[in-house]
Amino acid sequence: MLVTVNALPLAVGVVLSCSTTLGEISVYGRLTLGMAWALSQLVVLVGGTWWYESRAASSCEPAPATTAASRSVGGTW
């Protein structure tokens, strides 16, 4: 799913980069279709990274226990 979500914006970005007339279409004020698509790719990248990191952090492995012995050996942050 992560590959699909990232591959679609990349494919559309390649098509837009091949045709400068498509990228120059005004969307809102000075915002062009090319700039809007670049911003949407940034949102997908940040959102996908956040989603992946949150899924990786919620894995089944428990956090290491902090004991008095481990604190005396390694110190605390």
Coordinates of N, CA and C in Angstrom, one line a residue:
M1 N 0.8 -1.2 0.0 CA 0.0 0.0 0.0 C 0.9 1.3 0.0
L2 N 1.9 1.2 0.8 CA 2.8 2.4 0.9 C 3.4 2.7 -0.5
V3 N 3.8 1.6 -1.2 CA 4.4 1.8 -2.6 C 3.4 2.4 -3.5
T4 N 2.1 1.9 -3.5 CA 1.1 2.5 -4.3 C 0.8 3.9 -4.1
V5 N 0.7 4.3 -2.8 CA 0.4 5.7 -2.4 C 1.6 6.6 -2.9
N6 N 2.8 6.1 -2.9 CA 3.9 7.0 -3.3 C 4.2 6.9 -4.8
A7 N 3.8 5.8 -5.5 CA 4.0 5.6 -6.9 C 3.1 6.5 -7.7
L8 N 1.8 6.6 -7.3 CA 0.9 7.4 -8.1 C 1.3 8.9 -8.2
P9 N 1.6 9.6 -7.1 CA 2.1 10.9 -7.3 C 3.3 11.1 -8.1
L10 N 4.2 10.1 -8.0 CA 5.4 10.1 -8.8 C 5.1 10.0 -10.3
A11 N 4.2 9.1 -10.6 CA 3.9 9.0 -12.0 C 3.2 10.2 -12.6
V12 N 2.3 10.8 -11.8 CA 1.7 12.1 -12.3 C 2.7 13.2 -12.4
G13 N 3.7 13.2 -11.4 CA 4.7 14.2 -11.5 C 5.6 14.1 -12.7
V14 N 5.9 12.8 -13.1 CA 6.7 12.6 -14.3 C 5.9 13.1 -15.5
V15 N 4.6 12.8 -15.6 CA 3.8 13.3 -16.7 C 3.7 14.8 -16.8
L16 N 3.6 15.5 -15.6 CA 3.6 16.9 -15.5 C 4.9 17.5 -15.9
S17 N 6.0 16.8 -15.6 CA 7.3 17.4 -15.9 C 7.6 17.2 -17.4
C18 N 7.0 16.3 -18.1 CA 7.2 16.1 -19.5 C 6.4 17.2 -20.3
S19 N 5.3 17.7 -19.8 CA 4.5 18.7 -20.5 C 4.5 20.0 -19.7
T20 N 5.3 21.0 -20.1 CA 5.3 22.2 -19.4 C 4.0 23.0 -19.4
T21 N 3.2 22.8 -20.5 CA 1.9 23.5 -20.6 C 1.0 23.0 -19.5
L22 N 1.0 21.7 -19.2 CA 0.1 21.2 -18.1 C 0.6 21.8 -16.7
G23 N 1.9 21.9 -16.5 CA 2.3 22.4 -15.2 C 2.1 23.9 -15.0
E24 N 1.9 24.6 -16.1 CA 1.7 26.1 -16.1 C 0.3 26.5 -15.9
I25 N -0.6 25.5 -15.8 CA -2.1 25.9 -15.7 C -2.3 26.5 -14.3
S26 N -2.9 27.6 -14.3 CA -3.1 28.3 -13.0 C -4.3 27.7 -12.3
V27 N -4.0 27.4 -11.0 CA -5.0 26.8 -10.1 C -5.7 27.8 -9.3
Y28 N -4.9 28.6 -8.6 CA -5.5 29.6 -7.7 C -4.5 30.8 -7.6
G29 N -4.8 31.9 -8.2 CA -3.8 33.0 -8.1 C -2.6 32.7 -8.9
R30 N -1.4 32.8 -8.2 CA -0.1 32.4 -8.8 C 0.2 31.0 -8.6
L31 N -0.6 30.2 -8.0 CA -0.4 28.8 -7.7 C -0.7 28.0 -9.0
T32 N 0.3 27.4 -9.6 CA 0.1 26.6 -10.8 C -0.1 25.1 -10.5
L33 N -0.5 24.4 -11.4 CA -0.8 22.9 -11.3 C 0.5 22.2 -10.9
G34 N 1.6 22.6 -11.4 CA 2.9 21.9 -11.1 C 3.2 22.2 -9.6
M35 N 3.1 23.4 -9.2 CA 3.4 23.7 -7.8 C 2.4 23.0 -6.8
A36 N 1.1 23.0 -7.2 CA 0.1 22.3 -6.4 C 0.4 20.8 -6.3
W37 N 0.9 20.2 -7.4 CA 1.2 18.8 -7.4 C 2.5 18.6 -6.5
A38 N 3.4 19.4 -6.6 CA 4.6 19.3 -5.8 C 4.3 19.4 -4.3
L39 N 3.4 20.3 -3.9 CA 3.0 20.4 -2.5 C 2.2 19.2 -2.1
S40 N 1.4 18.6 -3.0 CA 0.7 17.4 -2.6 C 1.6 16.2 -2.5
Q41 N 2.7 16.2 -3.3 CA 3.7 15.1 -3.1 C 4.4 15.2 -1.8
L42 N 4.6 16.5 -1.3 CA 5.3 16.7 0.0 C 4.3 16.2 1.1
V43 N 3.0 16.5 1.0 CA 2.1 16.1 2.0 C 2.0 14.6 2.0
V44 N 2.0 13.9 0.9 CA 2.0 12.4 0.8 C 3.3 11.9 1.4
L45 N 4.4 12.5 1.2 CA 5.7 12.0 1.7 C 5.7 12.1 3.2
V46 N 5.3 13.3 3.7 CA 5.3 13.5 5.2 C 4.3 12.6 5.9
G47 N 3.1 12.6 5.3 CA 2.0 11.7 5.8 C 2.4 10.2 5.8
G48 N 3.0 9.8 4.7 CA 3.5 8.4 4.7 C 4.6 8.1 5.7
T49 N 5.5 9.0 5.8 CA 6.6 8.8 6.8 C 6.0 8.8 8.2
W50 N 5.1 9.7 8.5 CA 4.4 9.7 9.8 C 3.7 8.4 10.1
W51 N 2.9 7.9 9.1 CA 2.2 6.7 9.2 C 3.1 5.5 9.4
Y52 N 4.2 5.4 8.6 CA 5.2 4.3 8.8 C 5.8 4.4 10.1
E53 N 6.2 5.5 10.6 CA 6.9 5.6 11.9 C 5.9 5.3 13.0
S54 N 4.7 5.7 12.9 CA 3.7 5.3 14.0 C 3.5 3.8 14.0
R55 N 3.4 3.2 12.8 CA 3.2 1.7 12.8 C 4.5 1.0 13.3
A56 N 5.6 1.5 13.0 CA 6.9 0.9 13.5 C 7.0 1.0 15.0
A57 N 6.6 2.1 15.5 CA 6.7 2.4 17.0 C 5.7 1.5 17.8
S58 N 4.6 1.1 17.1 CA 3.6 0.4 17.9 C 3.8 -1.1 17.6
S59 N 5.0 -1.6 17.4 CA 5.2 -3.0 17.2 C 5.0 -3.8 18.5
C60 N 5.1 -5.1 18.4 CA 4.8 -5.9 19.6 C 5.9 -6.0 20.6
E61 N 7.0 -5.5 20.2 CA 8.2 -5.6 21.2 C 8.0 -4.6 22.3
P62 N 8.1 -5.1 23.5 CA 8.0 -4.1 24.7 C 9.2 -3.3 24.8
A63 N 9.1 -2.2 25.4 CA 10.2 -1.3 25.6 C 11.1 -1.9 26.7
P64 N 12.4 -1.7 26.6 CA 13.3 -2.3 27.6 C 13.0 -1.7 29.0
A65 N 13.1 -2.6 30.0 CA 12.8 -2.2 31.3 C 14.0 -1.5 31.9
T66 N 13.7 -0.4 32.6 CA 14.8 0.4 33.3 C 14.8 -0.1 34.7
T67 N 16.0 -0.6 35.1 CA 16.2 -1.1 36.5 C 17.2 -0.3 37.1
A68 N 17.3 -0.4 38.5 CA 18.3 0.4 39.2 C 19.7 0.0 38.8
A69 N 19.9 -1.3 38.5 CA 21.2 -1.7 38.0 C 21.6 -1.1 36.7
S70 N 20.7 -1.1 35.8 CA 21.0 -0.5 34.5 C 21.2 1.0 34.6
R71 N 20.5 1.7 35.5 CA 20.8 3.1 35.6 C 22.1 3.4 36.2
S72 N 22.6 2.6 37.1 CA 23.9 2.8 37.8 C 25.0 2.5 36.8
V73 N 24.9 1.6 35.9 CA 25.9 1.2 35.0 C 26.0 2.3 33.9
G74 N 24.9 2.6 33.2 CA 25.0 3.4 32.0 C 24.6 4.9 32.3
G75 N 24.1 5.2 33.4 CA 23.7 6.5 33.7 C 22.3 6.8 33.0
T76 N 21.8 7.9 33.2 CA 20.5 8.3 32.6 C 20.7 9.5 31.8
W77 N 19.7 9.7 30.9 CA 19.8 10.9 30.0 C 19.2 12.0 30.6

